[in-house]
CSV table of C-alpha atoms and ligand atoms in Angstrom, one decimal:
chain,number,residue,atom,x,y,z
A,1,UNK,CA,2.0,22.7,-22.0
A,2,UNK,CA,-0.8,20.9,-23.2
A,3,UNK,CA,-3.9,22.4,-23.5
A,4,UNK,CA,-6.4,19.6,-21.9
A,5,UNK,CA,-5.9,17.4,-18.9
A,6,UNK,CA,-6.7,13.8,-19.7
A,7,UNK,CA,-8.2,11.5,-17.2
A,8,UNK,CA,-5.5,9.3,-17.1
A,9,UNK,CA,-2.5,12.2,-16.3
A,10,UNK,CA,-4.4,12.6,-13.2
A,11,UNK,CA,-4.8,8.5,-12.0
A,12,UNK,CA,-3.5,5.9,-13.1
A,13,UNK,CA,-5.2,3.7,-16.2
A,14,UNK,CA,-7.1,0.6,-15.2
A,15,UNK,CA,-8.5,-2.0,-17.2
A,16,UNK,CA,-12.0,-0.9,-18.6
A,17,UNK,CA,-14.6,-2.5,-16.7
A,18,UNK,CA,-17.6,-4.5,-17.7
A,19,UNK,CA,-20.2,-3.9,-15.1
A,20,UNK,CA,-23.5,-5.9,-14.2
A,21,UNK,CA,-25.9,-4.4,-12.4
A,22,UNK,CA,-25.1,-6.3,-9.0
A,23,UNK,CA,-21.4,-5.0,-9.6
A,24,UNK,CA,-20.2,-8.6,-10.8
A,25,UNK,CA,-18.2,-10.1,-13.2
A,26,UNK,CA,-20.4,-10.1,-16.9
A,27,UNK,CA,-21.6,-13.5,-17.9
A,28,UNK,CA,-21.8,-13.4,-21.4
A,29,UNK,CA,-24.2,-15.7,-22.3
A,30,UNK,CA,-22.9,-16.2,-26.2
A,31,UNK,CA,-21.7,-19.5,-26.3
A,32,UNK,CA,-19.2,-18.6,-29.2
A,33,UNK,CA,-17.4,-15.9,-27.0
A,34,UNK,CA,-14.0,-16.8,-25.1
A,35,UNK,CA,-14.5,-17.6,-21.4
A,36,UNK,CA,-12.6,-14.9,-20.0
A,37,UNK,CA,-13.7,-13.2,-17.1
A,38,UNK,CA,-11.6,-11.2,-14.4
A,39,UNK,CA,-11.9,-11.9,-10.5
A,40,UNK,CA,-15.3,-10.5,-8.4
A,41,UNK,CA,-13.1,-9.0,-6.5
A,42,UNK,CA,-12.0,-6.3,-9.3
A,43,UNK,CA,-15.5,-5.6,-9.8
A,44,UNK,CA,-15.6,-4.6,-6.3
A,45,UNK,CA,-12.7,-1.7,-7.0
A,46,UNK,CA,-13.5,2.0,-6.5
A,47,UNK,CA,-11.4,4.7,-7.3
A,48,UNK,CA,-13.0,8.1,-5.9
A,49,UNK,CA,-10.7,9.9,-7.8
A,50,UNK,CA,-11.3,8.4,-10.9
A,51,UNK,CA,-15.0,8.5,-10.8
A,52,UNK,CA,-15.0,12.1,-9.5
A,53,UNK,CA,-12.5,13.9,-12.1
A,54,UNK,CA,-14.7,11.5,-14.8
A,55,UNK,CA,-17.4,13.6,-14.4
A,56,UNK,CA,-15.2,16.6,-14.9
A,57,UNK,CA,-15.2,18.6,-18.5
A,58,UNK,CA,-11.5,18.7,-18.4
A,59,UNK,CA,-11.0,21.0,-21.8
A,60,UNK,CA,-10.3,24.6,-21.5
A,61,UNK,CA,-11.0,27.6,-23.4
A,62,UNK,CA,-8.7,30.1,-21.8
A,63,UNK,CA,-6.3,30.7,-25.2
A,64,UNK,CA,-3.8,32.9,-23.4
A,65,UNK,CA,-3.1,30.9,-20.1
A,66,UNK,CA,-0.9,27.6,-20.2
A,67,UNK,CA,-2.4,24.8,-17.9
A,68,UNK,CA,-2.2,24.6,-14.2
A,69,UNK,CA,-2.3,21.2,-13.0
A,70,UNK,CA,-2.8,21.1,-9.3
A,71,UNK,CA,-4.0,17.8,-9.2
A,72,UNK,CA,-1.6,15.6,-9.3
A,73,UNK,CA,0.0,14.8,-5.6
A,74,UNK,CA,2.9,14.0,-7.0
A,75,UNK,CA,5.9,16.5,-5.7
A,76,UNK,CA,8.4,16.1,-8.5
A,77,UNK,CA,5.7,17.3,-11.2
A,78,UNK,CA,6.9,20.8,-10.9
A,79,UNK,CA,10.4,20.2,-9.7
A,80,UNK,CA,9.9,21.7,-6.3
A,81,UNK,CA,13.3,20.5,-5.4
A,82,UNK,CA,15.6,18.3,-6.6
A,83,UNK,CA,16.2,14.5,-5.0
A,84,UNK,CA,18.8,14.5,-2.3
A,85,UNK,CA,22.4,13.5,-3.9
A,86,UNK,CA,23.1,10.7,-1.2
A,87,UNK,CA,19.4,9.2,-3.1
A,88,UNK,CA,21.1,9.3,-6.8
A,89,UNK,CA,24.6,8.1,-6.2
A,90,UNK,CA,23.6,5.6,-3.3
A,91,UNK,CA,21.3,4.0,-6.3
A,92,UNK,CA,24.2,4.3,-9.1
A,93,UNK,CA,26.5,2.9,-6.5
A,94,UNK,CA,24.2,0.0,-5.8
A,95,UNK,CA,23.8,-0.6,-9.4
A,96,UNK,CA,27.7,-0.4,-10.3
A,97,UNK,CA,28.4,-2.5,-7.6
A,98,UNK,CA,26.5,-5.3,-9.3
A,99,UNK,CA,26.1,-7.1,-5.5
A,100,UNK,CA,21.9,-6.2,-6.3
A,101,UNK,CA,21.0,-8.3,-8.7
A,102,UNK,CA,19.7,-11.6,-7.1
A,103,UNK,CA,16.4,-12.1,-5.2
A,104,UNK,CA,16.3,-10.8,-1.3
A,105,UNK,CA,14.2,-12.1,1.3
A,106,UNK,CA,10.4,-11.5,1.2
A,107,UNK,CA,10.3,-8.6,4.1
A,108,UNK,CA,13.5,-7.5,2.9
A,109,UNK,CA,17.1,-6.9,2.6
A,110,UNK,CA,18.4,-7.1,6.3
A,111,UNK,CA,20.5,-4.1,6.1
A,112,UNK,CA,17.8,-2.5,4.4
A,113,UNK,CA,15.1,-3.4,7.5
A,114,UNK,CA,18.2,-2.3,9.5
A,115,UNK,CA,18.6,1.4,8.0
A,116,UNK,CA,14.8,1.8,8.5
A,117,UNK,CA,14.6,0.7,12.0
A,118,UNK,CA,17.6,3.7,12.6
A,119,UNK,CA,15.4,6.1,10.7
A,120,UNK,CA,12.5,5.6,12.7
A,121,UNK,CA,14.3,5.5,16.3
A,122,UNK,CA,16.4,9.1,14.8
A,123,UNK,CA,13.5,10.6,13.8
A,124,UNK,CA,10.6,9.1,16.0
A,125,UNK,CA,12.0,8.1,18.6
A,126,UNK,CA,10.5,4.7,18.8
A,127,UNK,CA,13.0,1.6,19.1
A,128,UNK,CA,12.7,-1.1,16.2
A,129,UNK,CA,14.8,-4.0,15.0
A,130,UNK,CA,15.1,-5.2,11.9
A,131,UNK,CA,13.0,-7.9,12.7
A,132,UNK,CA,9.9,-4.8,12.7
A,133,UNK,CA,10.2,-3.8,9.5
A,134,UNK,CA,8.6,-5.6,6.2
A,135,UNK,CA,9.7,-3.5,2.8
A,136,UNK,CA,7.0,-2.5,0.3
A,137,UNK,CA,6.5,-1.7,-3.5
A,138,UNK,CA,5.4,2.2,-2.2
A,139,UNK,CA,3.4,3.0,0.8
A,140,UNK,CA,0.0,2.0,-1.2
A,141,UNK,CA,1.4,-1.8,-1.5
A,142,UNK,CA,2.1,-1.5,2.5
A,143,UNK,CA,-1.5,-0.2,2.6
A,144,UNK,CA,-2.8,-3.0,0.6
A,145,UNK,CA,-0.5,-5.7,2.8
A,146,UNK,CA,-1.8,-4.5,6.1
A,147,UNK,CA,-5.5,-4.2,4.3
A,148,UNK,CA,-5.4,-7.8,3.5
A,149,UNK,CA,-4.0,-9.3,6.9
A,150,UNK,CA,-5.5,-7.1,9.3
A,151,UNK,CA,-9.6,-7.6,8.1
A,152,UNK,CA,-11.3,-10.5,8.8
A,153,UNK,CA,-15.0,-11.4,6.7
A,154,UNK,CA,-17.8,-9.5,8.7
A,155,UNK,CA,-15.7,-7.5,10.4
A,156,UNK,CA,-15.4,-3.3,10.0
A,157,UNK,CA,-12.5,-1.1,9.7
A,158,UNK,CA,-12.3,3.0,10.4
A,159,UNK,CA,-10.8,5.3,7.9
A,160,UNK,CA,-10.7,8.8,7.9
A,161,UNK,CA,-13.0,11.2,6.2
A,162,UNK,CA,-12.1,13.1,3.8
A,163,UNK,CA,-9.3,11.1,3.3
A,164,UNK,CA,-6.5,9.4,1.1
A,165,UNK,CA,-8.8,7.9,-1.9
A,166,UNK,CA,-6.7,4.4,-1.7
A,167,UNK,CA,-8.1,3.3,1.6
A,168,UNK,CA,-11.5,2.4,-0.3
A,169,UNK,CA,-10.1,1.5,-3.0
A,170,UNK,CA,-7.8,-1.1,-1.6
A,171,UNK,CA,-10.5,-1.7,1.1
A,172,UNK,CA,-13.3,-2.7,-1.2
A,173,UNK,CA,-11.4,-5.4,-3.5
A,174,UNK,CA,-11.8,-7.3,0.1
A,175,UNK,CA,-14.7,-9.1,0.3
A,176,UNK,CA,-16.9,-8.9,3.5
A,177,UNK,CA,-15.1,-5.7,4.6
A,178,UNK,CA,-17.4,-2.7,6.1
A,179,UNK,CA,-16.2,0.5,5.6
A,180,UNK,CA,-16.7,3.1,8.3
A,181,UNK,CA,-15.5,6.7,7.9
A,182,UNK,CA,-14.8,8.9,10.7
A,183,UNK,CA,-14.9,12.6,10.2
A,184,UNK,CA,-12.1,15.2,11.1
A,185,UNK,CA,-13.2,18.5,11.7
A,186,UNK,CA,-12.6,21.4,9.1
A,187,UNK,CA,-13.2,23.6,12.2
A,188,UNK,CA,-10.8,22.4,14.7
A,189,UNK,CA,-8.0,22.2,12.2
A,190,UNK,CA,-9.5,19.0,10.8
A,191,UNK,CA,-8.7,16.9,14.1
A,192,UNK,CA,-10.6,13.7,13.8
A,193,UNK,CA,-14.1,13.6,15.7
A,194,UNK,CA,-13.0,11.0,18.6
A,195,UNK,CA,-16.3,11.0,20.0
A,196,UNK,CA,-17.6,9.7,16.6
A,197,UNK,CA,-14.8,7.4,16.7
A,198,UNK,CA,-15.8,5.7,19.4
A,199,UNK,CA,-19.3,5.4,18.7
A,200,UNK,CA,-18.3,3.6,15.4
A,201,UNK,CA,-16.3,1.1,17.2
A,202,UNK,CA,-17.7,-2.2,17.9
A,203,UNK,CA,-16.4,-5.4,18.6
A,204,UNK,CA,-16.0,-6.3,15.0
A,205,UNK,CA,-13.4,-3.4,14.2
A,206,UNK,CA,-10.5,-4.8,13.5
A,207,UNK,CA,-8.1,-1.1,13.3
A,208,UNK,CA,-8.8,2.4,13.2
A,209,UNK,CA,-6.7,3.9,10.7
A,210,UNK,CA,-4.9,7.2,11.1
A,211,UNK,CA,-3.2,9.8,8.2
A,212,UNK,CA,-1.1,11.9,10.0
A,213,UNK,CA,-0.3,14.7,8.5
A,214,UNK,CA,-3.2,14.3,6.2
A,215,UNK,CA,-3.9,13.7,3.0
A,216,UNK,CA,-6.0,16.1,1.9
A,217,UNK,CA,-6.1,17.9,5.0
A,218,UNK,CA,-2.7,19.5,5.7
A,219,UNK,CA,-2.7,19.7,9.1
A,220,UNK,CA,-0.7,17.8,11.6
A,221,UNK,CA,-1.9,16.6,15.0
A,222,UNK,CA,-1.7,17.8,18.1
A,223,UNK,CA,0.1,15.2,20.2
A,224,UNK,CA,-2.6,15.6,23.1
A,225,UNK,CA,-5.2,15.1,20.5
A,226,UNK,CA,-2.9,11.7,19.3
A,227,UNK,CA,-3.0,10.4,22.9
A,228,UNK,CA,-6.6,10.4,23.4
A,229,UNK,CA,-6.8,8.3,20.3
A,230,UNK,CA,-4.3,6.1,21.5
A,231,UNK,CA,-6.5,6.4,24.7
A,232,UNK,CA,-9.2,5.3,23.3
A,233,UNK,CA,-7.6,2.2,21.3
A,234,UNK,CA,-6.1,1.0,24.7
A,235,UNK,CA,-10.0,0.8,26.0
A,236,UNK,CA,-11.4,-0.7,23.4
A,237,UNK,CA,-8.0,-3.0,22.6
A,238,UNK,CA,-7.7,-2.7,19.2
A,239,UNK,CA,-5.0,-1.8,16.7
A,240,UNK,CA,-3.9,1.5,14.8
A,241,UNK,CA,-2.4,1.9,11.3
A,242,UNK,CA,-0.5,5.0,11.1
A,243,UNK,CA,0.0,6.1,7.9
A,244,UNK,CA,2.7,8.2,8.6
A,245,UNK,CA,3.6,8.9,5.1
A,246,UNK,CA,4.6,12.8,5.3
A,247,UNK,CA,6.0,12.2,8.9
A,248,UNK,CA,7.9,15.4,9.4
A,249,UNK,CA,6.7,17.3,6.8
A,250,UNK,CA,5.3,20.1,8.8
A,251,UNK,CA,5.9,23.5,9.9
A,252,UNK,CA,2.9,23.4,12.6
A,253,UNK,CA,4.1,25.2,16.1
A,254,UNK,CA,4.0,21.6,17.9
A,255,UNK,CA,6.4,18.9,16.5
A,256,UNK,CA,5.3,15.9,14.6
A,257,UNK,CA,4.8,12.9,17.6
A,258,UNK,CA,4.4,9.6,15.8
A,259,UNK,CA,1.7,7.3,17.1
A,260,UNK,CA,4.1,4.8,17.9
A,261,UNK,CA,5.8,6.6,20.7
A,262,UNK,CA,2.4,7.4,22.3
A,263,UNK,CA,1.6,3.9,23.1
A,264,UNK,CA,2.9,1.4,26.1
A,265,UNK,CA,0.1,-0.9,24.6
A,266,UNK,CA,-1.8,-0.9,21.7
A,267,UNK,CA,-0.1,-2.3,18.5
A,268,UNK,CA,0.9,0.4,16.0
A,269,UNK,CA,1.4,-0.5,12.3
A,270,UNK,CA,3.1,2.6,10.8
A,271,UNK,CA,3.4,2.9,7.1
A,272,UNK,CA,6.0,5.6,5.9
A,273,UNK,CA,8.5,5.4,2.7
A,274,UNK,CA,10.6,7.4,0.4
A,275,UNK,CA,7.3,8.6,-2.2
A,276,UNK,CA,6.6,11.9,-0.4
A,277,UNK,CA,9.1,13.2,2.4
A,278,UNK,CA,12.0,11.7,0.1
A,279,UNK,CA,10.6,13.0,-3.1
A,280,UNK,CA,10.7,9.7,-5.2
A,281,UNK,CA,7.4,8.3,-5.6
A,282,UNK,CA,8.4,6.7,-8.7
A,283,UNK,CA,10.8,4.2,-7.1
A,284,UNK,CA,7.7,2.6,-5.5
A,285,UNK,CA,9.6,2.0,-2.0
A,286,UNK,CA,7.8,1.6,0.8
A,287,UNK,CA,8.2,0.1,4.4
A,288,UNK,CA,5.8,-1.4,7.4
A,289,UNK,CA,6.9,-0.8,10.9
A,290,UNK,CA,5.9,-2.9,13.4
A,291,UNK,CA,5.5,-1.5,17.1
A,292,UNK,CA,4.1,-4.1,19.2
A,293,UNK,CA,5.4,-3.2,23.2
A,294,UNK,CA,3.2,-5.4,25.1
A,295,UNK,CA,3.0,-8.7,22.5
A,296,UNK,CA,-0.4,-8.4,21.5
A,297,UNK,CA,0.0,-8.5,18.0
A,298,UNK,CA,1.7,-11.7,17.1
A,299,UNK,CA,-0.8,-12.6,14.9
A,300,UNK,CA,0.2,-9.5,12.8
A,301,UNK,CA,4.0,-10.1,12.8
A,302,UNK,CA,3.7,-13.6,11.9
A,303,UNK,CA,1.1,-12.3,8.7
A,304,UNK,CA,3.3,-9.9,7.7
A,305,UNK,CA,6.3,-12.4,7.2
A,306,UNK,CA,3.9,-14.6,5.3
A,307,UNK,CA,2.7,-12.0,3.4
A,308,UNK,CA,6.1,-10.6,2.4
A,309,UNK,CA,7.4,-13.6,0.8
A,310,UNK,CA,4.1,-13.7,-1.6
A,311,UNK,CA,5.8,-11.7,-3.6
A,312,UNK,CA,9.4,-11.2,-2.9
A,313,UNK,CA,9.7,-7.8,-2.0
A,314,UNK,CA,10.8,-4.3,-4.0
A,315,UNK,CA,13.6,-3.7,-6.2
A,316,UNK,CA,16.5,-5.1,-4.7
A,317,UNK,CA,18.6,-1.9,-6.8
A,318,UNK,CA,16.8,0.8,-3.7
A,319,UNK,CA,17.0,-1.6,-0.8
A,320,UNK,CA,20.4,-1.9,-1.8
A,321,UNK,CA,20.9,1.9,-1.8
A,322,UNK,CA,18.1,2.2,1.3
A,323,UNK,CA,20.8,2.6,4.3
A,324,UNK,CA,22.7,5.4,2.4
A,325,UNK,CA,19.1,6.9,1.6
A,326,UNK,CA,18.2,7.0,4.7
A,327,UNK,CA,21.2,7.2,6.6
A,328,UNK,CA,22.9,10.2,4.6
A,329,UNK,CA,20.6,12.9,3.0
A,330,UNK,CA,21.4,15.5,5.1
A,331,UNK,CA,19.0,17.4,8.0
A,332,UNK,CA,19.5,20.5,6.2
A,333,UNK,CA,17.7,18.9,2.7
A,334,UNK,CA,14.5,17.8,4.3
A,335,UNK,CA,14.6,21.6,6.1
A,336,UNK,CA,14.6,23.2,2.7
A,337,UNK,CA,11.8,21.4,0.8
A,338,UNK,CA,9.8,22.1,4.0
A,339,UNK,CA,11.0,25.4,4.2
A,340,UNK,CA,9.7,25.8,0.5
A,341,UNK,CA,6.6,24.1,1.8
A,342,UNK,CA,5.5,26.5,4.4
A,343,UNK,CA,6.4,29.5,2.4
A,344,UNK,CA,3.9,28.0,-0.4
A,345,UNK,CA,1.6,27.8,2.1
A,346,UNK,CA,1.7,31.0,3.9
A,347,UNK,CA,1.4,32.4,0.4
A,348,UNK,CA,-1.5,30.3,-0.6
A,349,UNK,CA,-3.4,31.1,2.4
A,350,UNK,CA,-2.4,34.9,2.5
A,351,UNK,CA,-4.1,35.3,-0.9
A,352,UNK,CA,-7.0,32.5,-0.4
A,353,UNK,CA,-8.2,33.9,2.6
A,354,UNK,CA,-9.2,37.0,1.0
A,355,UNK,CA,-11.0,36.1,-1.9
A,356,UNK,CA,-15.0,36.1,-1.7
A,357,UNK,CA,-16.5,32.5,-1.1
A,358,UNK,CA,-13.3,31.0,0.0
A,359,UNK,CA,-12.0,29.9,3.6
A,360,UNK,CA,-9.9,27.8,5.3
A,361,UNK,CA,-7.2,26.8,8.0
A,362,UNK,CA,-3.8,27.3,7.8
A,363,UNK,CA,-2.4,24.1,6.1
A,364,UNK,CA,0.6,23.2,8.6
A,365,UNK,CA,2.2,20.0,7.2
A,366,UNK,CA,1.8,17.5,4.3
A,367,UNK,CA,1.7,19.5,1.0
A,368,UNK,CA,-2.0,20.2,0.5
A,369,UNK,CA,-4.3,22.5,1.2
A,370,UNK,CA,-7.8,21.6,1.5
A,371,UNK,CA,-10.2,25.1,0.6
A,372,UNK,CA,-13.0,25.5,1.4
A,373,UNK,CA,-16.2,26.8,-1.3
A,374,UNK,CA,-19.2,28.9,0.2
A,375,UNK,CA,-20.9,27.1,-2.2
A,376,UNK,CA,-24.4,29.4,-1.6
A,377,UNK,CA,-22.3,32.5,-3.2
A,378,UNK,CA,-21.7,30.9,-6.3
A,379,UNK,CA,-25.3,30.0,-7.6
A,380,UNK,CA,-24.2,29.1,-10.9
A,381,UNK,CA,-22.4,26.0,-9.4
A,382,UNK,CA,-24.4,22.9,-7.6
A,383,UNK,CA,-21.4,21.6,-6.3
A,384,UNK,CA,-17.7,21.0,-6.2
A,385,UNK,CA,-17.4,19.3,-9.0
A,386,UNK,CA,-19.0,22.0,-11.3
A,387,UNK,CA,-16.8,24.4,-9.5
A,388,UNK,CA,-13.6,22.9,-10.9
A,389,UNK,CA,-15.1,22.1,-14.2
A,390,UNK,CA,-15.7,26.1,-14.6
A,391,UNK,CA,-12.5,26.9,-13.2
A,392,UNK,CA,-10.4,24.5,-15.6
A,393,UNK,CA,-12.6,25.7,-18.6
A,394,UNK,CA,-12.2,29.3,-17.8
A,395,UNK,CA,-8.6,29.6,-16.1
A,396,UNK,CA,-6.9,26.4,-17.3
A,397,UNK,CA,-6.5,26.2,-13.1
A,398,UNK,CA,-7.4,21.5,-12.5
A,399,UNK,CA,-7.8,20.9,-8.8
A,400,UNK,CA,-9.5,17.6,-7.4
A,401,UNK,CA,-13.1,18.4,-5.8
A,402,UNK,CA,-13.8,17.8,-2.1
A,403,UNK,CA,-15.7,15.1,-3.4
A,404,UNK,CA,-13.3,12.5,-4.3
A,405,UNK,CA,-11.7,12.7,-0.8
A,406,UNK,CA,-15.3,12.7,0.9
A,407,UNK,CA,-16.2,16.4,1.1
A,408,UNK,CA,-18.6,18.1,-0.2
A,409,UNK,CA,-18.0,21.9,-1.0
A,410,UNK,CA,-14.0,21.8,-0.7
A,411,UNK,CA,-10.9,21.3,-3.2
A,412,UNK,CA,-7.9,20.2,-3.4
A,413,UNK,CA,-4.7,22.7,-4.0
A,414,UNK,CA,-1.1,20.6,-4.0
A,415,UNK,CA,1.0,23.3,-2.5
A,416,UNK,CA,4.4,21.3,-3.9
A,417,UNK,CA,5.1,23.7,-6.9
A,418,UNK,CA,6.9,27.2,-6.9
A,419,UNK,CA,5.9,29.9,-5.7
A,420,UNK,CA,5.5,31.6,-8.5
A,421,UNK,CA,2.8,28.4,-10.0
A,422,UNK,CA,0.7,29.1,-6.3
A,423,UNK,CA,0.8,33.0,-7.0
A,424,UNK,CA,-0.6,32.5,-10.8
A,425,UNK,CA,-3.0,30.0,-9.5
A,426,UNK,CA,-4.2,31.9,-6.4
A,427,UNK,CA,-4.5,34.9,-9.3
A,428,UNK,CA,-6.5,32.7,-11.1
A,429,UNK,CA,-8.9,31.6,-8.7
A,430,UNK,CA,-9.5,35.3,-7.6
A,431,UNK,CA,-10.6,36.3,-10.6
A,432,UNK,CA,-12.6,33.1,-11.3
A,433,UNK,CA,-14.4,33.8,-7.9
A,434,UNK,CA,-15.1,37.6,-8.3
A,435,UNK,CA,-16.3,36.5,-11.2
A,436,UNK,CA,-19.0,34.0,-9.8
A,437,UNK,CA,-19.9,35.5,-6.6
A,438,UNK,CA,-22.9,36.7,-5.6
B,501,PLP,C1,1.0,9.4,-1.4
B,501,PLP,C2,0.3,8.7,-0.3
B,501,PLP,C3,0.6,7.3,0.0
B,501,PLP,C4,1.3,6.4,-0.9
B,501,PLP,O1,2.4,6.6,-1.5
B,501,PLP,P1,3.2,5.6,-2.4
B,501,PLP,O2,3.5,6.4,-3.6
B,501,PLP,O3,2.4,4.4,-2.6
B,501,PLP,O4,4.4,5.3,-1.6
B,501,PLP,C5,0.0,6.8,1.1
B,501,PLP,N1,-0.8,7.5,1.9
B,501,PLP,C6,-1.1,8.8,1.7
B,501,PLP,C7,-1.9,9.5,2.6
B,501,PLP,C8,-0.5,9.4,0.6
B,501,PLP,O5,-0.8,10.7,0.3
């Protein structure tokens, strides 16, 4: 194992910025340089994560215990269970088959568009066609796609806080965007605060966005709780993205109820894919459903056909393999990787609970578990951030601060390794905290 986490293992490298003070592009002023400057709108790029964990002293001094990384929400980094077998050979017979080597339409493959539209009506219960679907490079490229069609300049958008780092990110390349964050609740299970909601929507929103289950949150929704939301974007006639990304990943005592099949009205965009509930972010696959069931959003439908064919789609090798994906890895798989899920979790919080200075809710879904730090028994610390500096440098344990998802006081734990990881790291952060507390 290595013995230091670099910035990079935990996001992704970008190009090193050259920042003026008013966040623009430098203008070098030395006639003899080249005239090479990147768009404004990278300028206007923020990464939470990135600009969090930067601040972080990521070297450790523990000699006798390997590295942790809890970081990464990435569920193949400790081989928490292995790709169903209908995912491998439905890609190796795609790529024998050599019938996936030529361009596909923009929104993609129509048997591809087809298998997702059965997924979602087996699963959700929501009728598509084929004709709903747009295929993406990952759920963050159908992020970005509904990003840049659904704002309009001078307009405002509602994310959730703390929430899924991307959403500013990809929200802040567009120009003329406002940001407004919604809270959701540490103490009622992190349910979002619709009362806030409401007061933050104007007639200049253009969506609300929900993450359910959440990122970093870990809980999953109550339907009721889901239908006054819908509620509330029927009165106010305005559309929902539903990032529905670890749809069914849950082990909460009420079901997972997609958005979708709560409305008779307002325009759902769900996002889902094969990164998280599949385990294979690395094949980038994605997909945008479209549930429109009272025609209000042909604006949308038409943008997203536009949109698709800017840049031709994802690898034609996985839509190609996408119907057997989807249509054959067994029941029975997804109920083991959650069963291994919950039984993470039950231990994580079993052990979490009882160590000074720590609380929080039972995570019930996703694979995260957002704890919370009494941050006024550990003096030594002003925040977060110092918090999981100390605990890297002393117990080789790296979780992302509250901070980098919007909250203060809190970390991050991915609950997607073995047991046996969670039980070392739980250790780890016991003795860290008895250490600490006062
Ligand atoms: C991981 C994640 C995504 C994006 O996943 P891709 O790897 O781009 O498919 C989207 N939303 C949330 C909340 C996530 O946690």
């Amino acid at each position: 194992m290595p013995s230091a986490i670099h910035h990079d293992d935990v996001v992704p490298t970008a190009i090193p910025l050259k920042l003026s003070e008013d966040g623009m592009a430098i203008n070098y002023d030395d006639p003899t340089s080249w005239n090479v400057t990147a768009a404004p709108a990278v300028y206007r790029s923020k990464n939470k994560i990135r600009s969090v964990v930067a601040g972080l002293d990521l070297t450790h001094t523990s000699s006798t215990k390997p590295l942790i990384n809890l970081g990464l929400g990435d569920p193949t980094v400790f081989n928490l269970h292995p790709p169903s077998e209908a995912s491998i050979s439905a890609v190796q017979e795609a790529l024998l088959s050599g019938g996936a080597n030529g361009y596909v339409p923009g929104t993609g493959d129509r048997a591809a568009c087809a298998a997702v539209a059965r997924y979602h009506q087996k699963w959700d219960g929501v009728s598509y066609q084929a004709e709903d679907v747009t295929l993406c490079h990952g759920a963050t490229h159908a992020l970005d796609m509904c990003f840049s069609i659904m704002t309009s300049p001078g307009h405002n958008v509602l994310i959730p806080s703390p929430g899924f780092p991307a959403y500013e990110t990809l929200l802040g390349n567009i120009q003329d965007c406002e940001i407004r964050t919604y809270e959701c609740l540490p103490d009622r299970g992190w349910e979002c605060d619709v009362e806030q909601m409401e007061s933050l929507i104007d007639d200049k929103t253009s969506f609300v966005l929900i993450t359910n289950p959440s990122n970093p949150c870990g809980n999953n929704m109550h339907p009721d709780h889901l239908r006054r939301i819908v509620a509330l974007a029927e009165r106010k006639k305005i559309s929902i993205i539903a990032d529905e990304i670890y749809g069914h990943m849950q082990w909460s005592e009420h079901p997972f109820v997609p958005l979708a099949s709560l409305s008779t009205q307002v325009p759902i965009v769900t996002l889902s894919g094969l990164s998280k509930r599949f385990l294979l972010p690395g094949w980038r696959f994605g997909w945008i459903v479209l549930h429109d069931p009272s025609n209000h959003a042909h604006a949308i439908r038409h943008a997203l056909h536009c949109w698709g064919n800017r840049i031709m789609g994802p690898c034609s090798l996985i839509q190609k393999a996408l119907p057997r994906i989807l249509d054959e890895t067994p029941d029975a798989w997804f109920k083991e990787v959650v069963g291994k899920l919950e039984n993470n979790a039950i231990t994580c919080y079993d052990r979490l609970t009882r160590i000074p200075g720590l609380y929080c809710t039972f995570p019930t879904a996703a694979m995260y578990l957002l704890l919370g730090i009494d941050i006024s028994h550990f003096p030594e610390f002003d925040s977060d951030v110092d918090f999981c500096s100390a605990l890297v440098k002393e117990q080789a344990l790296f979780c992302i601060p509250g901070q980098s998802f919007g909250i203060d006081n809190h970390m991050r734990l991915v609950i997607a390794a073995p047991n046996a990881v969670l039980v070392d790291a739980c250790e780890r952060l016991e003795e860290f905290c008895l250490k600490h507390y006062v």
